[in-house]
């Protein structure tokens, strides 16, 4: 049976549409099982009906015509019971409903199996027979297996609107669903952006004039560099004078050996410039796209964008710049950071992209600029929205195309409230994060991405609570050397001096891979990650430690943080290496001081060994992203289990409480640097626990400051006590959202004031 099943599944996966897939299934199942009829019914959610979508055996003309209510017919019995229904003489069943147009009165046995995805019944597969005897068990199990395999494909087609004609036209008031990219509400006119030249379709072509091609390529690269510098200057006015940090990444790529030298080498070997460029770009894309880390995968788009720009210049393509109306909302299959920059800043109201996520460069940039963005709107009808009115809600990830007047009016109101709120937040800039009863919390910024540095400084952060050193390692083609690293770290330490900067030692592995240090594992999150790697490679670890301590010379605002600690012996070994690096530097005559050292608390074992750890180090920093993932056994990047991933889970809260108590006994400060710190509901509980500092992305900082200043620690403690008695994360979140709403801070968790 297995080979047949495999071949059906393969054919189904290769089908061009759901309709094709269903037709294929009914034909193949009927043939394989030697039954008289196989049909597929799907649920039409809006009409609340089952619709016959494909059949082999019933009258073909009844496809699309046969519809029955959610409580009608045997199909509805299968859906209701969520299990196979295998009966003889179906017409005797009280729920049987006859459709004479199908010709089914001739069949005397019925097997129905539900198609279920994420606990939701999407449809039913049905077999029918002339003979009056139930179906054999192997037929039942075969059909169950097919239905389970089919469910995912149907759910996807449903989400992308592919199940055409099944339901009435979408009502204009119904929103399209995407992912929140940058908070805020945008109302404006859609301007659809198309990518530049299509780089993938460029053919290879032999050239007799490699010199001429090289010249053409270099000229185009220079033109793109100029273009990007001009954009950086223009946008600098908004991100702060002279801030070209984001574009440094682009310029770095334009100067990198791998992009430029490799293309030039290919031209020298005889390919014409566009073909050589395509080869290089595609090679990069393959590496980036294979990466598990979201941030890095998104970098593939930056490479593609650069490739298209260079190609455009080589072809002397005069790009027509669209007219950007006031309140432009950029819409496209894939909006890139550079498309966003081309819009005059005062005219840009929002961004809607069919692809991408929160970690796309364009979303990061939009957050830095305070422009609302919605990403990953699968259903976005890009071809049909240019010039239309659109609304993007960057909090909920909802998009409205051609909204009616009521929706428009409501969002205008919310937008005005938002404006009033952000003015209020800005006025908090220099005020301390102090609770009403005088408890002082330190608010720090998380950085590591080149583009984060300036916004972090401007956000009123009191230092850097987490500098992820992976980034300078990721954008290179080999491990960066000591001096190279020293310069990068020095810039960060100087930028924030005299405020503290907590630098985490290299945390690769898991979902963060280095292109030049691939790690293949079945269970990467439980494998060779973080400190496990650096302890196994002292030659990498020592270089990083030396670079950090040298960068700190004369500044002394560096603190060191060790990631992924799961065993105290790791800390002992790391401390020995830190002392060794320090001693060596002293011997070499360097003016270096031993920085404070902390461990990340992100593996459950670290919670239970907090005592032992506290005796060894100066502070704790909670990596709530990983801690949640390991405590709940939920992969932080897997959309299938995303609903189970919530840092407000009572188990996470209890673990944190235990940690804070242990740390208090040893007088060690605890900070939180995972996403929890920037989540207003969670931050309130952390405040109640007695956490001394919170570190988050710069864009969340002022909102959290407002929260801290609006509550007393006593009230936060009371909220925590209640939450600790609750049984699940949903209950905790509702309790906190309500409390924020009642305290006038609802605007932190939804659109409006
Ligand atoms: C965390 O795990 O919460 C954390 C801050 O580290 P990262 O997200 O880089 O794994
Ligand atoms: Mg982590």
CSV table of C-alpha atoms and ligand atoms in Angstrom, one decimal, residues 468 504 507 512 529 563-564 600 602 623-627 636, ligand 2:
chain,number,residue,atom,x,y,z
A,468,UNK,CA,24.2,40.0,19.6
A,504,UNK,CA,27.1,38.3,24.4
A,507,UNK,CA,25.8,32.4,19.9
A,512,UNK,CA,21.6,30.9,13.6
A,529,UNK,CA,24.9,25.8,20.0
A,563,UNK,CA,24.8,32.2,26.0
A,564,UNK,CA,23.1,28.8,26.3
A,600,UNK,CA,22.0,34.0,30.0
A,602,UNK,CA,17.6,30.4,28.8
A,623,UNK,CA,16.7,34.9,27.3
A,624,UNK,CA,13.0,34.4,27.5
A,625,UNK,CA,12.8,33.4,23.8
A,626,UNK,CA,14.8,30.3,24.3
A,627,UNK,CA,13.7,29.7,27.9
A,636,UNK,CA,10.1,29.2,18.5
B,2,LIG,MG1,18.7,32.8,23.1
